[in-house]
Amino acid sequence: NQFSLPRTQAEEVIEDIEEQVNGTGRIKRQAFRDKWYTRRLWSEGVNYYIDPSATEDKLYVFQETGCWSNVGRRGGKQSLSLGKGCESVGVALHELGHTLGFFHTMSRHDRDDYITINSENVKDDWHGEFTKETERTNYNYGLDYDYGSVMHYGIHAGSRNKKPTMIPTDVNHQETIGSEMLSFVDISMMNDHYGCKERCDPKISAQCENGGFPHPRRCSECICPGGYGGRTCAERPRGCGDVIEATTSWTQLQDTLGYGT
């Protein structure tokens, strides 16, 4: 079988082979090895890039106690800590979200319409994580509250007694709060925040459907919400689901989730 790799990944594979041949093999990471992976996740959907060269304003990523970052650009050398236990892609995306200007989703000024905070279950040193912003400090560009945002904690975050610290108003989200990956709303809001959507002239850009919007760097294509694909978000994403025709009689459908084990 044949397969191809992007140049950066191919170079790392060659590097691994050379190190094994030379007897200097490092401990391999089990996860994806692309060192720019987290940067690409944001940049593929958001019209910005991080220049690795030194500038007066820079982001200093280092290992200190805990996972933390200031909210928004501060200027100069700005710190972002990924300490022990913070090594996952989801945590890095979350902290970069803070650096780029995002508060926690559960800190939105309108959060009480969507979740209830169980303060009695919150650890003493975690109460600050659940501070609610005001309309003056928090603007959400008209986008709905997103239970699946990478900026949303899980329901047991900061719990002192293993009981939920948050309860969703919509019980359908009881087990699906938070995410390790960027949601469509995350990407859409970041594009709004930096004015990236304005780069595409609506007269000549893709006419996106189902809530999608033109890609800021490829205005003839759309960035689509989950469940939609194609150039205008009017199609089913490749490899996702199937088309089933309804009939006037009952039909039994059978399928297998996962690996069937």
XYZ file of C-alpha atoms in Angstrom:
261
model
C 0.000 0.000 0.000
C 1.158 3.534 -0.718
C 0.564 6.647 1.305
C 1.900 10.188 1.395
C 2.858 12.482 4.253
C 3.149 16.259 4.438
C 6.762 17.348 4.247
C 7.025 18.235 7.952
C 5.723 14.834 9.039
C 7.913 13.023 6.500
C 10.987 14.806 7.843
C 10.131 13.732 11.373
C 9.670 10.103 10.272
C 13.099 10.200 8.602
C 14.538 11.757 11.756
C 13.101 8.917 13.848
C 14.590 6.278 11.537
C 18.012 7.936 11.582
C 18.004 8.114 15.370
C 17.113 4.439 15.658
C 19.862 3.468 13.191
C 22.382 5.588 15.078
C 21.307 4.150 18.413
C 20.060 7.463 19.768
C 16.372 6.597 19.669
C 14.230 8.880 21.790
C 11.096 7.805 23.575
C 8.400 8.095 20.940
C 5.280 10.054 21.606
C 2.112 8.095 21.167
C 0.184 11.131 19.975
C 0.459 12.997 16.686
C 3.990 14.339 16.340
C 3.448 17.466 14.251
C 4.868 20.150 16.547
C 2.725 22.796 14.843
C -0.494 20.738 15.257
C -2.210 23.040 17.762
C -1.177 26.136 15.828
C -2.635 24.629 12.647
C -5.948 23.766 14.322
C -6.584 27.452 15.019
C -4.999 28.789 11.815
C -6.866 26.432 9.460
C -10.153 28.062 10.453
C -8.990 31.511 11.583
C -7.252 34.096 9.417
C -4.094 34.609 11.450
C -0.668 33.082 11.754
C 2.048 32.901 14.397
C 5.442 34.109 13.225
C 8.093 31.927 14.914
C 10.705 34.696 14.583
C 11.494 36.940 17.528
C 9.492 40.172 17.834
C 8.893 42.681 20.596
C 5.474 41.164 21.267
C 5.782 37.434 21.711
C 4.121 34.488 23.412
C 6.400 32.627 25.810
C 5.166 29.051 26.285
C 6.831 27.364 29.224
C 6.315 24.750 31.914
C 5.284 26.153 35.270
C 2.767 24.947 37.831
C -0.640 24.582 36.201
C -2.215 25.457 32.857
C -2.810 29.177 32.505
C -2.676 32.238 30.273
C -3.766 35.856 30.423
C -6.892 36.759 28.465
C -6.059 38.763 25.359
C -2.911 40.403 24.106
C -0.897 42.182 26.789
C 2.111 43.255 24.744
C 5.759 42.422 25.248
C 6.689 38.944 26.400
C 3.410 37.256 27.337
C 3.441 33.963 29.235
C 1.428 30.785 28.709
C 2.079 27.875 31.061
C 1.589 24.236 30.130
C 2.712 22.522 33.317
C 2.569 18.902 34.349
C -0.728 17.373 33.248
C -1.342 20.109 30.655
C 0.265 18.341 27.695
C -2.889 17.471 25.727
C -3.899 19.223 22.514
C -7.203 20.238 24.108
C -5.502 22.045 26.995
C -3.099 23.831 24.641
C -6.008 24.947 22.441
C -7.890 26.149 25.523
C -4.983 28.242 26.794
C -4.263 29.657 23.338
C -7.940 30.591 23.200
C -7.415 32.700 26.332
C -4.332 34.322 24.811
C -6.314 35.207 21.695
C -9.046 36.854 23.782
C -11.556 34.227 24.920
C -13.054 33.956 28.398
C -14.419 30.638 29.617
C -17.768 29.853 28.017
C -19.320 29.299 31.445
C -18.235 32.868 32.312
C -20.431 34.445 29.633
C -22.672 37.221 30.926
C -25.729 35.192 29.844
C -24.551 31.868 31.251
C -27.361 31.648 33.831
C -29.790 30.988 30.974
C -27.835 27.862 30.060
C -26.157 26.438 33.158
C -26.488 26.479 36.927
C -23.308 26.738 38.997
C -23.319 24.550 42.110
C -21.025 26.753 44.187
C -21.213 24.429 47.195
C -19.408 21.751 45.159
C -16.591 24.023 43.957
C -13.133 23.894 45.546
C -12.168 27.049 47.411
C -9.369 27.904 44.972
C -11.581 27.328 41.917
C -14.337 29.883 42.474
C -12.535 32.407 40.287
C -12.855 30.046 37.322
C -16.635 30.451 37.451
C -16.798 34.246 37.765
C -19.515 35.631 35.497
C -18.579 38.468 33.161
C -20.814 41.453 32.428
C -22.181 42.769 29.146
C -19.511 45.470 29.353
C -16.627 42.994 29.576
C -18.027 40.162 27.459
C -19.349 40.431 23.897
C -20.281 37.224 22.058
C -21.018 38.529 18.542
C -24.592 37.257 18.631
C -23.480 33.629 18.745
C -25.375 31.121 20.850
C -24.024 29.613 24.051
C -21.851 26.662 23.039
C -21.845 23.664 25.375
C -19.291 22.001 23.088
C -16.706 24.789 23.106
C -13.055 24.028 23.829
C -13.365 26.937 26.295
C -16.063 25.182 28.351
C -15.133 23.073 31.382
C -16.728 19.691 32.040
C -19.510 19.338 34.597
C -17.165 18.059 37.330
C -14.409 20.642 36.839
C -13.060 21.963 40.136
C -15.298 19.700 42.209
C -14.478 19.293 45.884
C -16.678 16.221 46.356
C -16.950 14.550 42.918
C -20.383 16.102 42.467
C -21.196 18.304 39.437
C -20.110 21.919 39.628
C -22.324 22.802 36.661
C -25.732 21.599 35.528
C -26.887 22.398 31.967
C -30.365 23.818 31.547
C -30.711 21.587 28.490
C -30.405 18.099 29.998
C -29.433 16.698 26.597
C -25.997 18.206 27.212
C -25.518 16.573 30.612
C -22.688 14.354 29.338
C -21.418 16.469 26.468
C -20.225 19.713 28.039
C -16.790 20.821 26.918
C -14.500 19.459 24.220
C -10.876 18.632 23.485
C -11.211 20.148 20.014
C -12.346 23.431 18.493
C -16.051 23.754 17.847
C -17.582 25.572 14.899
C -18.725 28.351 17.252
C -15.154 28.723 18.575
C -13.851 29.235 15.048
C -16.722 31.510 14.019
C -16.372 33.726 17.094
C -12.599 34.023 16.694
C -13.093 35.138 13.095
C -15.613 37.724 14.296
C -13.280 38.864 17.071
C -10.450 39.635 14.649
C -12.639 40.909 11.812
C -11.573 38.094 9.501
C -15.023 37.588 7.983
C -14.826 41.109 6.559
C -12.036 40.010 4.207
C -14.546 38.293 1.920
C -16.712 40.471 -0.325
C -20.246 39.039 0.017
C -20.964 39.893 -3.631
C -18.333 37.496 -4.984
C -17.794 35.071 -2.091
C -19.333 31.640 -1.617
C -22.998 31.763 -0.620
C -22.736 29.541 2.439
C -25.798 27.738 3.747
C -26.826 26.276 7.103
C -24.941 28.854 9.159
C -21.573 28.505 7.442
C -19.382 31.450 6.423
C -16.767 32.091 3.700
C -13.248 30.993 4.551
C -11.255 34.230 5.114
C -8.313 32.983 3.042
C -10.341 31.128 0.403
C -13.517 33.144 -0.008
C -14.921 30.798 -2.643
C -15.142 28.057 0.003
C -17.132 27.834 3.233
C -16.337 26.903 6.801
C -19.267 24.720 7.801
C -20.893 23.750 11.094
C -20.842 20.118 12.125
C -22.939 17.842 9.950
C -22.555 19.922 6.788
C -19.927 19.944 4.065
C -19.205 20.833 0.461
C -18.244 24.227 -0.898
C -21.457 25.865 0.369
C -22.319 23.677 3.402
C -25.260 22.192 1.504
C -23.887 18.647 1.370
C -23.184 15.803 3.723
C -19.505 15.714 4.786
C -17.435 13.019 3.108
C -17.261 9.845 5.184
C -20.017 10.983 7.523
C -23.406 9.285 7.663
C -25.498 8.195 4.700
C -28.523 9.254 2.673
C -31.704 7.366 3.548
C -34.919 7.767 1.583
C -38.157 7.837 3.548
C -41.024 5.631 2.435
C -44.690 5.390 3.343
C -44.144 2.100 5.184
C -42.109 1.235 8.275
C -38.515 0.179 7.619
C -36.105 -1.386 10.085
C -32.573 -0.022 10.007
C -29.622 -1.824 11.534
C -26.120 -0.508 12.056
C -23.102 -0.931 14.324
C -21.549 1.801 16.438
C -17.807 1.747 17.018
C -16.047 -1.535 16.294
C -18.895 -3.778 17.335
C -17.011 -5.291 20.264
